[in-house]
PDB file of N, CA, C and O in Angstrom:
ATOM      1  N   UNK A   1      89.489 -61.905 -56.498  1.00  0.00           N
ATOM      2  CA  UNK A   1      89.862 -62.994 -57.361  1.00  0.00           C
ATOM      3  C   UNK A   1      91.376 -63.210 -57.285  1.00  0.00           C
ATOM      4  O   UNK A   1      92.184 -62.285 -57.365  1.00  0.00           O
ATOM      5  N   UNK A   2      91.630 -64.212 -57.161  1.00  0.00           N
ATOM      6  CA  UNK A   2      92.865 -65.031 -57.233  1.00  0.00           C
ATOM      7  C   UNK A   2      93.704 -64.845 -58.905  1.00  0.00           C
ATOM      8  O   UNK A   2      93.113 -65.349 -59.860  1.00  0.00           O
ATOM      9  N   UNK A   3      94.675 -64.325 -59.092  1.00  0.00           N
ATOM     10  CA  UNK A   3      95.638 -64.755 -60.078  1.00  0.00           C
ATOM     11  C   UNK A   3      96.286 -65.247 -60.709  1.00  0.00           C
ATOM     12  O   UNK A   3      95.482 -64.543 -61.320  1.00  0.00           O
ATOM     13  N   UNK A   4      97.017 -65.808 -61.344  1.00  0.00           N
ATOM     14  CA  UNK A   4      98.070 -66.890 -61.506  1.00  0.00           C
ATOM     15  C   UNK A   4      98.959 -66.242 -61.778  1.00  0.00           C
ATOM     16  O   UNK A   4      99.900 -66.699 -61.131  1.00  0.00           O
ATOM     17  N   UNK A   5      99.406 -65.124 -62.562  1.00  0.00           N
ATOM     18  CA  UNK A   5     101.144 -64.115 -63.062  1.00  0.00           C
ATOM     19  C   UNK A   5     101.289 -63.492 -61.974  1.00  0.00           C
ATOM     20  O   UNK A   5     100.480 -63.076 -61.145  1.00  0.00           O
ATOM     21  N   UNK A   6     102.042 -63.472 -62.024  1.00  0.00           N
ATOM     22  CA  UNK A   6     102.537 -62.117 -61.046  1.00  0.00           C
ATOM     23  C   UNK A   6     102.085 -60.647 -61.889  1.00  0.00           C
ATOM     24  O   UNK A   6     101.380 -59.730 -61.469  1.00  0.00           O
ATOM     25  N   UNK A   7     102.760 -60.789 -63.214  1.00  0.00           N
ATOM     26  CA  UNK A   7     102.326 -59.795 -63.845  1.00  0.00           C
ATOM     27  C   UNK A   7     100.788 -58.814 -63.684  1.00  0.00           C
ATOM     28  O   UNK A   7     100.570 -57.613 -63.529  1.00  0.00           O
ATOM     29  N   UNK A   8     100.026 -59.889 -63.799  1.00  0.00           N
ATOM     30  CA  UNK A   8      98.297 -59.983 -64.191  1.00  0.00           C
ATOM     31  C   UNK A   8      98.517 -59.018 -62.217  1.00  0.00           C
ATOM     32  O   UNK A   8      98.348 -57.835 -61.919  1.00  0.00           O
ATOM     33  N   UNK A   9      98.781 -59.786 -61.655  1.00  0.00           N
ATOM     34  CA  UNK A   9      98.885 -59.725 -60.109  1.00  0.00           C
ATOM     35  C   UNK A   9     100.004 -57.806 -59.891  1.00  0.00           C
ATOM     36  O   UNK A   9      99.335 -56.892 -59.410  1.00  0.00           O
ATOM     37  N   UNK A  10     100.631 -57.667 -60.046  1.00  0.00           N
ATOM     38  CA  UNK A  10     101.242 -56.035 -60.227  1.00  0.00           C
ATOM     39  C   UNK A  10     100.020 -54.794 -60.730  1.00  0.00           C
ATOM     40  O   UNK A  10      99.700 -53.736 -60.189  1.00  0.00           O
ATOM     41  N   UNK A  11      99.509 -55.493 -62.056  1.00  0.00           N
ATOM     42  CA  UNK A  11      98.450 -54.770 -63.182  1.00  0.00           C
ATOM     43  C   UNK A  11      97.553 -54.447 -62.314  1.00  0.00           C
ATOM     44  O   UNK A  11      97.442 -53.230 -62.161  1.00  0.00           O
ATOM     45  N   UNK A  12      96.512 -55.434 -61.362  1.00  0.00           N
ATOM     46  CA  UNK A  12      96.007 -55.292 -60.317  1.00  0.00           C
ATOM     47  C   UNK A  12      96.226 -54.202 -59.508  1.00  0.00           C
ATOM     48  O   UNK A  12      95.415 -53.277 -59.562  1.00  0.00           O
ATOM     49  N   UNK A  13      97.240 -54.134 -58.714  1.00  0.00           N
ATOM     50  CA  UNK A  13      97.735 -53.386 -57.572  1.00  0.00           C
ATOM     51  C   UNK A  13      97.866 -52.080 -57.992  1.00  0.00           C
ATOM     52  O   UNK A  13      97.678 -51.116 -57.251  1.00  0.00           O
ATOM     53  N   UNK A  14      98.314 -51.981 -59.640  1.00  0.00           N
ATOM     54  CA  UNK A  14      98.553 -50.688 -59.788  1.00  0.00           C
ATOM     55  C   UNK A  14      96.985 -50.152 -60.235  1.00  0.00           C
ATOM     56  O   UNK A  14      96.496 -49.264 -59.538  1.00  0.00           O
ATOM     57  N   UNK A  15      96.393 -50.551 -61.100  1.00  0.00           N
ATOM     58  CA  UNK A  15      94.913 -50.397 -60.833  1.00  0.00           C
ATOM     59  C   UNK A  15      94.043 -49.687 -59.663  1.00  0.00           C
ATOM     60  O   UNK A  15      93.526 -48.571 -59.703  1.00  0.00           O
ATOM     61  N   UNK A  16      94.026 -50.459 -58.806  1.00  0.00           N
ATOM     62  CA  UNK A  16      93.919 -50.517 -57.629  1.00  0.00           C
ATOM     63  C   UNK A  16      94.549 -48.625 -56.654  1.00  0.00           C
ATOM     64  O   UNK A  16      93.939 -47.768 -56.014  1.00  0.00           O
ATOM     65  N   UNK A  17      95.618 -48.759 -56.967  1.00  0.00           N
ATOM     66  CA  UNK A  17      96.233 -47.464 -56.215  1.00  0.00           C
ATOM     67  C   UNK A  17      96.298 -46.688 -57.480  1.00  0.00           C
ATOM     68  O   UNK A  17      97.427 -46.235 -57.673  1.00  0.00           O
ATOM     69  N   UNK A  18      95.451 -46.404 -58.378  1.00  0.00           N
ATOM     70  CA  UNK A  18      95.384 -45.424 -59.231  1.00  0.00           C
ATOM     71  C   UNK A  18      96.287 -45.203 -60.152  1.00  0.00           C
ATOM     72  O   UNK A  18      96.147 -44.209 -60.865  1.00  0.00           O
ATOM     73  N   UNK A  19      97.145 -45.870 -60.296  1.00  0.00           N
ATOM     74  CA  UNK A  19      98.435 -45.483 -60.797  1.00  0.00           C
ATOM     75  C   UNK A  19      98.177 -46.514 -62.516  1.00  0.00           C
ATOM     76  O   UNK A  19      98.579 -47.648 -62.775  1.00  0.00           O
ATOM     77  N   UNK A  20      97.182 -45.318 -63.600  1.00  0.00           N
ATOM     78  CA  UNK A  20      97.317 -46.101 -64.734  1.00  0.00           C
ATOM     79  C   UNK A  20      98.542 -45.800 -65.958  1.00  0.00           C
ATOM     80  O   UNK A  20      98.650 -46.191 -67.120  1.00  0.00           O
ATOM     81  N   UNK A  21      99.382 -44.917 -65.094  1.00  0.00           N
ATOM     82  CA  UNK A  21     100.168 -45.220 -65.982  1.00  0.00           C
ATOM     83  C   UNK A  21     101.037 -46.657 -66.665  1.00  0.00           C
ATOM     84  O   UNK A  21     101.161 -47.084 -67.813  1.00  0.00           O
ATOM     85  N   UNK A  22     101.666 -47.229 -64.974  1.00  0.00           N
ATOM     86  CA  UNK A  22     101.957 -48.620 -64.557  1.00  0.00           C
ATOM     87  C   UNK A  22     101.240 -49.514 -65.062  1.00  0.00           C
ATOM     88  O   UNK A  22     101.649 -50.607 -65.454  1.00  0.00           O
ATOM     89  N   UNK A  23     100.450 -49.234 -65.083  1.00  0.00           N
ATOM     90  CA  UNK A  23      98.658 -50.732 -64.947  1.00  0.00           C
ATOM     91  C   UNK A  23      98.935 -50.313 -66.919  1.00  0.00           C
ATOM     92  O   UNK A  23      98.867 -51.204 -67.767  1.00  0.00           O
ATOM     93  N   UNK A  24      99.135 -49.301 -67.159  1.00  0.00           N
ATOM     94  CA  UNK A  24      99.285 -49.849 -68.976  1.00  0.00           C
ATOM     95  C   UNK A  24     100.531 -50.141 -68.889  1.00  0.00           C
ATOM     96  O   UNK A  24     100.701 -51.351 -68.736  1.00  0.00           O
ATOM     97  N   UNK A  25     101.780 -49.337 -68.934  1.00  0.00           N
ATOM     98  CA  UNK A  25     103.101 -49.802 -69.112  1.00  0.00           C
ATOM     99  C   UNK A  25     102.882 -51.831 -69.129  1.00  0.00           C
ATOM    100  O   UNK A  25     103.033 -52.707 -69.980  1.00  0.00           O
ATOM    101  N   UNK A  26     102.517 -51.795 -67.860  1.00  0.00           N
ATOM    102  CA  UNK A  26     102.354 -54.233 -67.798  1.00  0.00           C
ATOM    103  C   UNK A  26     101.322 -54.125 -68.447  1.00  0.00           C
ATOM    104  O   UNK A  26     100.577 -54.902 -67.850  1.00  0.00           O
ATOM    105  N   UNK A  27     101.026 -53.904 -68.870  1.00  0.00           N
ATOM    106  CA  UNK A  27      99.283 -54.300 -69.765  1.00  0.00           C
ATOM    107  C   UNK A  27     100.250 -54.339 -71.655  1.00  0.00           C
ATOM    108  O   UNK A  27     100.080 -55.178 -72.540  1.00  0.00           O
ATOM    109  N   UNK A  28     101.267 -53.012 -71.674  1.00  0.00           N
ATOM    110  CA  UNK A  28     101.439 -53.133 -73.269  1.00  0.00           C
ATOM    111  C   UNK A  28     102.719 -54.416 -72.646  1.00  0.00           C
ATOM    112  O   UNK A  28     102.223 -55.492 -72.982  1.00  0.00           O
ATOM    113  N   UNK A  29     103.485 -54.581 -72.237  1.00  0.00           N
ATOM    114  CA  UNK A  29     104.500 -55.266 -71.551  1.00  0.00           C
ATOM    115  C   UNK A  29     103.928 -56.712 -72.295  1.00  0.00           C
ATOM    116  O   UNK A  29     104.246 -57.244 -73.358  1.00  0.00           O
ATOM    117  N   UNK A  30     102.986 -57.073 -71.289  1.00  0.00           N
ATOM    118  CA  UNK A  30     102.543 -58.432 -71.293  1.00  0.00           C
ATOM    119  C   UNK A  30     101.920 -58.601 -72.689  1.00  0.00           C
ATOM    120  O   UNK A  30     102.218 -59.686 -73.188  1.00  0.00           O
ATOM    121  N   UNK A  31     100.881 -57.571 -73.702  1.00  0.00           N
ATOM    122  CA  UNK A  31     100.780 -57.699 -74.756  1.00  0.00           C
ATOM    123  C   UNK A  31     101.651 -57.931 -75.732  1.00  0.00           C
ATOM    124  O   UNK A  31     101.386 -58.657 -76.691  1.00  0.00           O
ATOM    125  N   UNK A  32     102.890 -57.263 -75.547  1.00  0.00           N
ATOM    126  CA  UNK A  32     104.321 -57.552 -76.447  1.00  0.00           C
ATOM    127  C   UNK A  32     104.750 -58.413 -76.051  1.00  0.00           C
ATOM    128  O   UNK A  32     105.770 -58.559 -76.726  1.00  0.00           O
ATOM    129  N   UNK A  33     104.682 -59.489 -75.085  1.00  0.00           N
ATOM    130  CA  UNK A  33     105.135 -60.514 -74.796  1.00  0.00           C
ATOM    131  C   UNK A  33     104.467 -61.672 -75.537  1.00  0.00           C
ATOM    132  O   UNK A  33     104.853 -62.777 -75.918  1.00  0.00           O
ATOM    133  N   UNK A  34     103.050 -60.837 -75.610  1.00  0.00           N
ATOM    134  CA  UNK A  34     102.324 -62.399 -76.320  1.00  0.00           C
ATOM    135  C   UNK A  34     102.413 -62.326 -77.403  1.00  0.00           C
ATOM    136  O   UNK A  34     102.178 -63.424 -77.907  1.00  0.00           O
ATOM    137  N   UNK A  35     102.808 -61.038 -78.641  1.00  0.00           N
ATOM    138  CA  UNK A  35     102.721 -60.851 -80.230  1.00  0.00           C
ATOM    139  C   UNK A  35     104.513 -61.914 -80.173  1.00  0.00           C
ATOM    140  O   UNK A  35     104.898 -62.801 -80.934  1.00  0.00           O
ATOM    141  N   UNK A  36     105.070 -61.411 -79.177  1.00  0.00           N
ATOM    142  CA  UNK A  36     106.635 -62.353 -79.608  1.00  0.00           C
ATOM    143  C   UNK A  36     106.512 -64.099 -79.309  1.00  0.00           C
ATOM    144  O   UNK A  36     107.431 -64.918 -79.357  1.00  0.00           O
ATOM    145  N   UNK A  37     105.007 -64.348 -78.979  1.00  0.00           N
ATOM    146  CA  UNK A  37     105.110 -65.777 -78.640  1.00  0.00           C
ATOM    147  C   UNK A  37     106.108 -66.348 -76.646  1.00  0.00           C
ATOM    148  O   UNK A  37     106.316 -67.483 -76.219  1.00  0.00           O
ATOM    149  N   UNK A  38     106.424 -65.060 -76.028  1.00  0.00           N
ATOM    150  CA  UNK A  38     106.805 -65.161 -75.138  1.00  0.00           C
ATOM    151  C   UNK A  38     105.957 -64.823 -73.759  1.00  0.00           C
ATOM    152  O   UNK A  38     106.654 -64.103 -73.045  1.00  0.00           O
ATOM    153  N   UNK A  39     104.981 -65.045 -73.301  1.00  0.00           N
ATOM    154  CA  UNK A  39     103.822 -64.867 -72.557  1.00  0.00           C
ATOM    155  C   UNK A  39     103.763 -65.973 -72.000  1.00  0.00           C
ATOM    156  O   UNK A  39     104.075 -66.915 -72.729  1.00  0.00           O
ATOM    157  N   UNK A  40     103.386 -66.294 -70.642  1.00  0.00           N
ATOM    158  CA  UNK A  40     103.434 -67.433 -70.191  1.00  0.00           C
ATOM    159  C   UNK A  40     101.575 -67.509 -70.608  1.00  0.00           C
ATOM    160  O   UNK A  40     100.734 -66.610 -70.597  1.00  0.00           O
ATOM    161  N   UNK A  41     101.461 -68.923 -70.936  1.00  0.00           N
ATOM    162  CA  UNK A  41     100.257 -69.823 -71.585  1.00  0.00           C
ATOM    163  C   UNK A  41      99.073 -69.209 -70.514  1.00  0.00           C
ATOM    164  O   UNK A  41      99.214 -69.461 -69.317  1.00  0.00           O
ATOM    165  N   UNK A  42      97.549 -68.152 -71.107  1.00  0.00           N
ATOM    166  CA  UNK A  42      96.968 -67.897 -70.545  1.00  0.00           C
ATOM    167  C   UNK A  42      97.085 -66.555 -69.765  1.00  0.00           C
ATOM    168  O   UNK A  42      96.070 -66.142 -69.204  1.00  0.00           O
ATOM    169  N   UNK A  43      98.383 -65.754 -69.675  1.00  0.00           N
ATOM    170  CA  UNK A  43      98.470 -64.467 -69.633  1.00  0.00           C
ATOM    171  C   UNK A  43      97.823 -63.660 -70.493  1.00  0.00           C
ATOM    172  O   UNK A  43      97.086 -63.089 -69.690  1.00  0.00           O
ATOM    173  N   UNK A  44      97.610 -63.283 -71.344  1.00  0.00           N
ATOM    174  CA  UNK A  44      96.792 -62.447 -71.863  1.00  0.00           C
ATOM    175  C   UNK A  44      95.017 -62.469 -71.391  1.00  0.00           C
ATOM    176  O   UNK A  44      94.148 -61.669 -71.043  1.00  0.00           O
ATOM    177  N   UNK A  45      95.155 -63.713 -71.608  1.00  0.00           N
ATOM    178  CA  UNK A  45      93.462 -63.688 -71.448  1.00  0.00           C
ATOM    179  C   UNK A  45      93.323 -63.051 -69.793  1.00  0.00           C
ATOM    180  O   UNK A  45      92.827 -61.936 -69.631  1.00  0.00           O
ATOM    181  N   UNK A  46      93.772 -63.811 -68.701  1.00  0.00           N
ATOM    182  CA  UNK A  46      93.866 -63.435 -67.426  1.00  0.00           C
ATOM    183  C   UNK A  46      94.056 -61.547 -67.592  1.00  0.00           C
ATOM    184  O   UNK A  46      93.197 -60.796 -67.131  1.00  0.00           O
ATOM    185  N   UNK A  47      94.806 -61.236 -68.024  1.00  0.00           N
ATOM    186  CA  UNK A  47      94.419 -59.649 -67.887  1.00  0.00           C
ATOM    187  C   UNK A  47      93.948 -59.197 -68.649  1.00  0.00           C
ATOM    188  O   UNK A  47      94.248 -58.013 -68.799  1.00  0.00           O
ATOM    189  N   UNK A  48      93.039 -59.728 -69.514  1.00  0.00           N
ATOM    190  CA  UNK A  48      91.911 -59.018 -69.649  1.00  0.00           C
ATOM    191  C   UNK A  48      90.703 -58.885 -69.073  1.00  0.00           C
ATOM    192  O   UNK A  48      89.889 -57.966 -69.164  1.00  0.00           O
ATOM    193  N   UNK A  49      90.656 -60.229 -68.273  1.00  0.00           N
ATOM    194  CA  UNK A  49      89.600 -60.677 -67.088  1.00  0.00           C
ATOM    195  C   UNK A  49      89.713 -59.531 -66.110  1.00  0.00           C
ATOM    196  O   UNK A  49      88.764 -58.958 -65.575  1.00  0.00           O
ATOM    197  N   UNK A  50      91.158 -59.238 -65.928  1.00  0.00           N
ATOM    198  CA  UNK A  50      91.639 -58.560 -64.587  1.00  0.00           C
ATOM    199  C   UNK A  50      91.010 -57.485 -64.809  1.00  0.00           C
ATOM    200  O   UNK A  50      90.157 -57.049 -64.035  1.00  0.00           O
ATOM    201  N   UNK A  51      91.437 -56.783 -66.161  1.00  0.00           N
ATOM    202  CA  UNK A  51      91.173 -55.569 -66.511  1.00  0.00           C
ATOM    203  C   UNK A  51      89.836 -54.931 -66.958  1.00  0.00           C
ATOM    204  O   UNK A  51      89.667 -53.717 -67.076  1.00  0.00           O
ATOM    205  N   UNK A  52      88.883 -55.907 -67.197  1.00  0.00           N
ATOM    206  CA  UNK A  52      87.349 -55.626 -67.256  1.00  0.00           C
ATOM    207  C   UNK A  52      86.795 -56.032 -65.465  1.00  0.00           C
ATOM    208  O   UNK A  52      85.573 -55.899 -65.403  1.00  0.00           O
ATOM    209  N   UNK A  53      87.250 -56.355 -64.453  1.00  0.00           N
ATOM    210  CA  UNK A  53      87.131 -56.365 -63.142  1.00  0.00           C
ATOM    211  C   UNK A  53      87.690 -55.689 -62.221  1.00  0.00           C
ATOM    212  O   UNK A  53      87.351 -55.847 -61.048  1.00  0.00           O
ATOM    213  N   UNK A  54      88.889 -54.595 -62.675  1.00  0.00           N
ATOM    214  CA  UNK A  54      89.127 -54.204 -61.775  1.00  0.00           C
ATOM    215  C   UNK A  54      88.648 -52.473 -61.932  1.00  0.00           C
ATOM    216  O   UNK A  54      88.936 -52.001 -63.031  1.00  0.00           O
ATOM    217  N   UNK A  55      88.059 -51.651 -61.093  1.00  0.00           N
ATOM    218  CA  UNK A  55      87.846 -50.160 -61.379  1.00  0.00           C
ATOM    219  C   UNK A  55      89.244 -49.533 -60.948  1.00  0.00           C
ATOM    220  O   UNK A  55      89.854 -49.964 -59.969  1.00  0.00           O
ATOM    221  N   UNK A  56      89.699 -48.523 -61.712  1.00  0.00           N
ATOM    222  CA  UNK A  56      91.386 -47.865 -61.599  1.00  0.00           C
ATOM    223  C   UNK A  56      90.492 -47.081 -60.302  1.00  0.00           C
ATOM    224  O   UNK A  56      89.387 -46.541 -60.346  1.00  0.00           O
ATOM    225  N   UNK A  57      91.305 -47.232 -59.322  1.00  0.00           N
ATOM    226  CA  UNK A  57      91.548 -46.081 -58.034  1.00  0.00           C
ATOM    227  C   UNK A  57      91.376 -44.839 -57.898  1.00  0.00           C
ATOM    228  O   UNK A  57      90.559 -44.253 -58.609  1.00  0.00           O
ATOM    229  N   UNK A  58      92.313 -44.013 -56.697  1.00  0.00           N
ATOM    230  CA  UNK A  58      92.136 -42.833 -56.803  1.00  0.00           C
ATOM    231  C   UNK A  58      93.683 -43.448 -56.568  1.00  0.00           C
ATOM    232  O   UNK A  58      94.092 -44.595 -56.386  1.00  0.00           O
ATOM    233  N   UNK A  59      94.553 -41.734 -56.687  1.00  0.00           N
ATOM    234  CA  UNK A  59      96.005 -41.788 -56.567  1.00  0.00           C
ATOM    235  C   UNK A  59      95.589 -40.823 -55.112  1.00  0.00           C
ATOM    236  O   UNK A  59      96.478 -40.424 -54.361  1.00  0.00           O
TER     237      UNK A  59
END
């Protein structure tokens, strides 16, 4: 699946190569972005899509 953030798009990758520390660090990142009203429109929802689709890796 295709992305639109970059963010959503990093969360992925780190997912991906196991690395959940990263994949939360942008996950609380982008959540504190959206409680301050600073989230670009549709970021949140997109990683949560991401994040119920993607299985975390192996490291």
């Amino acid at each position: 699946m295709q992305y639109k953030h970059q963010s959503v798009r990093d969360f992925v990758a780190a997912m991906q190569r196991g690395d959940q520390a990263e994949a939360a660090r942008i996950a609380h990142d982008i959540s504190e972005r959206h409680k301050r009203g600073t989230a670009a429109k549709g970021e949140l929802s997109e990683l949560s899509w991401a994040n119920a689709a993607t299985p975390l890796g192996r490291k």
